[in-house]
GROMACS .gro file of C-alpha atoms in nm:
model
  213
    1UNK     CA    1   3.133  12.107  19.888
    2UNK     CA    2   3.169  11.902  19.570
    3UNK     CA    3   2.800  11.814  19.548
    4UNK     CA    4   2.555  12.103  19.573
    5UNK     CA    5   2.235  12.045  19.767
    6UNK     CA    6   2.034  12.180  19.475
    7UNK     CA    7   2.173  11.897  19.261
    8UNK     CA    8   1.970  11.652  19.469
    9UNK     CA    9   1.635  11.834  19.435
   10UNK     CA   10   1.479  11.608  19.171
   11UNK     CA   11   1.705  11.309  19.106
   12UNK     CA   12   1.595  11.078  18.823
   13UNK     CA   13   1.699  10.712  18.840
   14UNK     CA   14   1.642  10.534  18.509
   15UNK     CA   15   1.452  10.208  18.467
   16UNK     CA   16   1.391  10.061  18.124
   17UNK     CA   17   1.086   9.870  18.254
   18UNK     CA   18   0.871  10.150  18.112
   19UNK     CA   19   1.033  10.184  17.770
   20UNK     CA   20   0.819  10.099  17.470
   21UNK     CA   21   0.657  10.400  17.311
   22UNK     CA   22   0.979  10.587  17.384
   23UNK     CA   23   1.341  10.478  17.419
   24UNK     CA   24   1.521  10.528  17.749
   25UNK     CA   25   1.711  10.817  17.592
   26UNK     CA   26   1.388  10.985  17.479
   27UNK     CA   27   1.237  10.939  17.825
   28UNK     CA   28   1.546  11.085  17.989
   29UNK     CA   29   1.544  11.384  17.755
   30UNK     CA   30   1.180  11.450  17.848
   31UNK     CA   31   1.271  11.429  18.219
   32UNK     CA   32   1.556  11.676  18.171
   33UNK     CA   33   1.330  11.916  17.981
   34UNK     CA   34   1.077  11.885  18.262
   35UNK     CA   35   1.324  11.990  18.529
   36UNK     CA   36   1.507  11.696  18.687
   37UNK     CA   37   1.831  11.819  18.843
   38UNK     CA   38   2.044  11.509  18.782
   39UNK     CA   39   2.021  11.164  18.627
   40UNK     CA   40   2.147  10.824  18.742
   41UNK     CA   41   2.178  10.548  18.483
   42UNK     CA   42   2.087  10.219  18.646
   43UNK     CA   43   2.139   9.905  18.435
   44UNK     CA   44   2.141   9.562  18.598
   45UNK     CA   45   2.097   9.343  18.289
   46UNK     CA   46   2.286   9.520  18.010
   47UNK     CA   47   2.624   9.384  17.896
   48UNK     CA   48   2.931   9.605  17.947
   49UNK     CA   49   2.968   9.709  17.582
   50UNK     CA   50   2.610   9.831  17.549
   51UNK     CA   51   2.611   9.979  17.899
   52UNK     CA   52   2.913  10.193  17.809
   53UNK     CA   53   2.763  10.296  17.475
   54UNK     CA   54   2.442  10.402  17.648
   55UNK     CA   55   2.635  10.577  17.927
   56UNK     CA   56   2.837  10.783  17.680
   57UNK     CA   57   2.521  10.891  17.499
   58UNK     CA   58   2.337  10.979  17.820
   59UNK     CA   59   2.638  11.169  17.960
   60UNK     CA   60   2.634  11.381  17.644
   61UNK     CA   61   2.258  11.438  17.678
   62UNK     CA   62   2.286  11.547  18.042
   63UNK     CA   63   2.570  11.780  17.941
   64UNK     CA   64   2.340  11.960  17.696
   65UNK     CA   65   2.112  12.046  17.990
   66UNK     CA   66   2.401  12.117  18.227
   67UNK     CA   67   2.296  11.846  18.471
   68UNK     CA   68   2.523  11.598  18.654
   69UNK     CA   69   2.522  11.238  18.531
   70UNK     CA   70   2.569  10.943  18.767
   71UNK     CA   71   2.628  10.572  18.713
   72UNK     CA   72   2.479  10.316  18.949
   73UNK     CA   73   2.725  10.063  19.098
   74UNK     CA   74   2.958  10.011  18.801
   75UNK     CA   75   3.283  10.196  18.877
   76UNK     CA   76   3.452  10.089  18.553
   77UNK     CA   77   3.169  10.225  18.338
   78UNK     CA   78   3.166  10.548  18.542
   79UNK     CA   79   3.537  10.599  18.479
   80UNK     CA   80   3.522  10.505  18.112
   81UNK     CA   81   3.233  10.738  18.029
   82UNK     CA   82   3.372  11.021  18.245
   83UNK     CA   83   3.054  11.034  18.452
   84UNK     CA   84   3.010  11.318  18.699
   85UNK     CA   85   2.937  11.069  18.974
   86UNK     CA   86   2.901  10.709  19.088
   87UNK     CA   87   2.642  10.574  19.332
   88UNK     CA   88   2.708  10.262  19.541
   89UNK     CA   89   2.508  10.064  19.794
   90UNK     CA   90   2.603   9.911  20.127
   91UNK     CA   91   2.674   9.577  19.957
   92UNK     CA   92   2.892   9.736  19.689
   93UNK     CA   93   3.244   9.877  19.709
   94UNK     CA   94   3.323  10.096  20.012
   95UNK     CA   95   3.342  10.470  19.936
   96UNK     CA   96   3.711  10.498  20.020
   97UNK     CA   97   3.797  10.222  19.774
   98UNK     CA   98   3.574  10.380  19.512
   99UNK     CA   99   3.758  10.711  19.558
  100UNK     CA  100   4.092  10.540  19.494
  101UNK     CA  101   3.962  10.420  19.158
  102UNK     CA  102   3.767  10.724  19.036
  103UNK     CA  103   3.995  11.005  19.154
  104UNK     CA  104   3.916  11.322  19.344
  105UNK     CA  105   3.689  11.494  19.091
  106UNK     CA  106   3.407  11.241  19.059
  107UNK     CA  107   3.117  11.265  19.304
  108UNK     CA  108   3.042  10.956  19.512
  109UNK     CA  109   2.697  10.878  19.647
  110UNK     CA  110   2.630  10.605  19.902
  111UNK     CA  111   2.301  10.441  20.002
  112UNK     CA  112   2.246  10.433  20.378
  113UNK     CA  113   1.968  10.340  20.618
  114UNK     CA  114   2.107  10.443  20.957
  115UNK     CA  115   2.287  10.739  21.111
  116UNK     CA  116   2.586  10.513  21.178
  117UNK     CA  117   2.611  10.415  20.812
  118UNK     CA  118   2.572  10.781  20.714
  119UNK     CA  119   2.855  10.896  20.940
  120UNK     CA  120   3.081  10.616  20.814
  121UNK     CA  121   3.006  10.699  20.449
  122UNK     CA  122   3.080  11.068  20.502
  123UNK     CA  123   3.403  10.981  20.681
  124UNK     CA  124   3.503  10.751  20.392
  125UNK     CA  125   3.462  11.034  20.144
  126UNK     CA  126   3.102  11.021  20.019
  127UNK     CA  127   2.982  11.345  19.859
  128UNK     CA  128   2.612  11.277  19.911
  129UNK     CA  129   2.386  11.009  20.060
  130UNK     CA  130   2.078  10.828  19.931
  131UNK     CA  131   1.840  10.733  20.212
  132UNK     CA  132   1.554  10.489  20.175
  133UNK     CA  133   1.322  10.335  20.115
  134UNK     CA  134   1.131  10.621  20.279
  135UNK     CA  135   0.800  10.474  20.154
  136UNK     CA  136   0.695  10.130  20.037
  137UNK     CA  137   0.839  10.067  19.689
  138UNK     CA  138   0.787   9.808  19.417
  139UNK     CA  139   1.093   9.921  19.220
  140UNK     CA  140   1.345   9.760  19.454
  141UNK     CA  141   1.185   9.459  19.616
  142UNK     CA  142   1.463   9.395  19.870
  143UNK     CA  143   1.450   9.750  20.011
  144UNK     CA  144   1.345   9.790  20.374
  145UNK     CA  145   1.173  10.109  20.485
  146UNK     CA  146   1.344  10.395  20.667
  147UNK     CA  147   1.124  10.599  20.902
  148UNK     CA  148   1.083  10.976  20.886
  149UNK     CA  149   1.258  10.997  21.224
  150UNK     CA  150   1.559  10.801  21.096
  151UNK     CA  151   1.576  11.015  20.782
  152UNK     CA  152   1.578  11.325  20.999
  153UNK     CA  153   1.846  11.178  21.228
  154UNK     CA  154   2.066  11.099  20.927
  155UNK     CA  155   2.027  11.452  20.793
  156UNK     CA  156   2.125  11.594  21.133
  157UNK     CA  157   2.428  11.362  21.153
  158UNK     CA  158   2.601  11.461  20.827
  159UNK     CA  159   2.696  11.783  20.652
  160UNK     CA  160   2.682  11.645  20.296
  161UNK     CA  161   2.363  11.652  20.084
  162UNK     CA  162   2.097  11.387  20.142
  163UNK     CA  163   1.844  11.261  19.886
  164UNK     CA  164   1.544  11.054  19.993
  165UNK     CA  165   1.444  10.758  19.775
  166UNK     CA  166   1.185  10.483  19.765
  167UNK     CA  167   0.817  10.502  19.676
  168UNK     CA  168   0.813  10.881  19.647
  169UNK     CA  169   0.539  11.034  19.431
  170UNK     CA  170   0.334  11.350  19.395
  171UNK     CA  171   0.094  11.215  19.656
  172UNK     CA  172   0.346  11.171  19.940
  173UNK     CA  173   0.652  11.386  19.864
  174UNK     CA  174   0.544  11.669  20.093
  175UNK     CA  175   0.532  11.427  20.387
  176UNK     CA  176   0.913  11.455  20.382
  177UNK     CA  177   0.903  11.829  20.452
  178UNK     CA  178   1.108  11.926  20.755
  179UNK     CA  179   1.319  11.609  20.747
  180UNK     CA  180   1.631  11.795  20.640
  181UNK     CA  181   1.659  11.603  20.312
  182UNK     CA  182   1.767  11.808  20.012
  183UNK     CA  183   1.562  11.631  19.748
  184UNK     CA  184   1.390  11.321  19.620
  185UNK     CA  185   1.518  11.045  19.391
  186UNK     CA  186   1.241  10.899  19.176
  187UNK     CA  187   1.214  10.601  18.946
  188UNK     CA  188   0.860  10.492  18.859
  189UNK     CA  189   0.703  10.829  18.942
  190UNK     CA  190   0.900  10.970  18.650
  191UNK     CA  191   0.953  10.691  18.398
  192UNK     CA  192   0.606  10.533  18.416
  193UNK     CA  193   0.436  10.867  18.351
  194UNK     CA  194   0.233  10.911  18.032
  195UNK     CA  195   0.379  11.259  17.982
  196UNK     CA  196   0.722  11.254  18.149
  197UNK     CA  197   0.809  11.617  18.076
  198UNK     CA  198   0.489  11.754  18.224
  199UNK     CA  199   0.507  11.513  18.519
  200UNK     CA  200   0.859  11.633  18.598
  201UNK     CA  201   0.749  11.996  18.590
  202UNK     CA  202   0.493  11.918  18.859
  203UNK     CA  203   0.737  11.704  19.059
  204UNK     CA  204   1.002  11.979  19.044
  205UNK     CA  205   0.752  12.234  19.174
  206UNK     CA  206   0.665  12.004  19.464
  207UNK     CA  207   1.031  11.929  19.533
  208UNK     CA  208   1.113  12.299  19.558
  209UNK     CA  209   0.827  12.348  19.802
  210UNK     CA  210   0.924  12.044  20.008
  211UNK     CA  211   1.303  12.059  20.027
  212UNK     CA  212   1.425  12.416  19.973
  213UNK     CA  213   1.340  12.534  20.325
   0.00000   0.00000   0.00000
């Protein structure tokens, strides 16, 4: 299996909405020190030149901590920065087409909301799945919620790792226990924290309790 289940345990998805006192790179370093198991760089507004510059820097940072580095959506940036993985949504390029562009070594993650989508993504060559939103989220306003039962059905349908995403925090993470998911992907719960490193230590502890069974 190209993507280890442990890689999904505490998956940080960047969002520069909370930069200010710290740069995105400083926030990400704090998250890595605190125990996140992988990082996805998500940039919707940045131009290609600056996106690539940032991606190269963050790839190097993740390498220092030995953690996989993913790019959201942008296949060209993922290839050019030699990312460990690329994550695409249902409205983005199909996993099989992504594979043709990125080669066999790069991990591919696909967002799904149903067992049918999950099976199709695995068949097309996805290495892991992102499932959500499992709770109400303000980070992605167009996200519809996925029930606990559907999350569990998806996990039972596929053999590749599954990470739950959407509105997950310290308060509700353990509600996902027993679903079969391998970890949680977090945005605001990490990057809006006053002390990101300490917050990630607590989130990692909860993630191990919730998902390593």
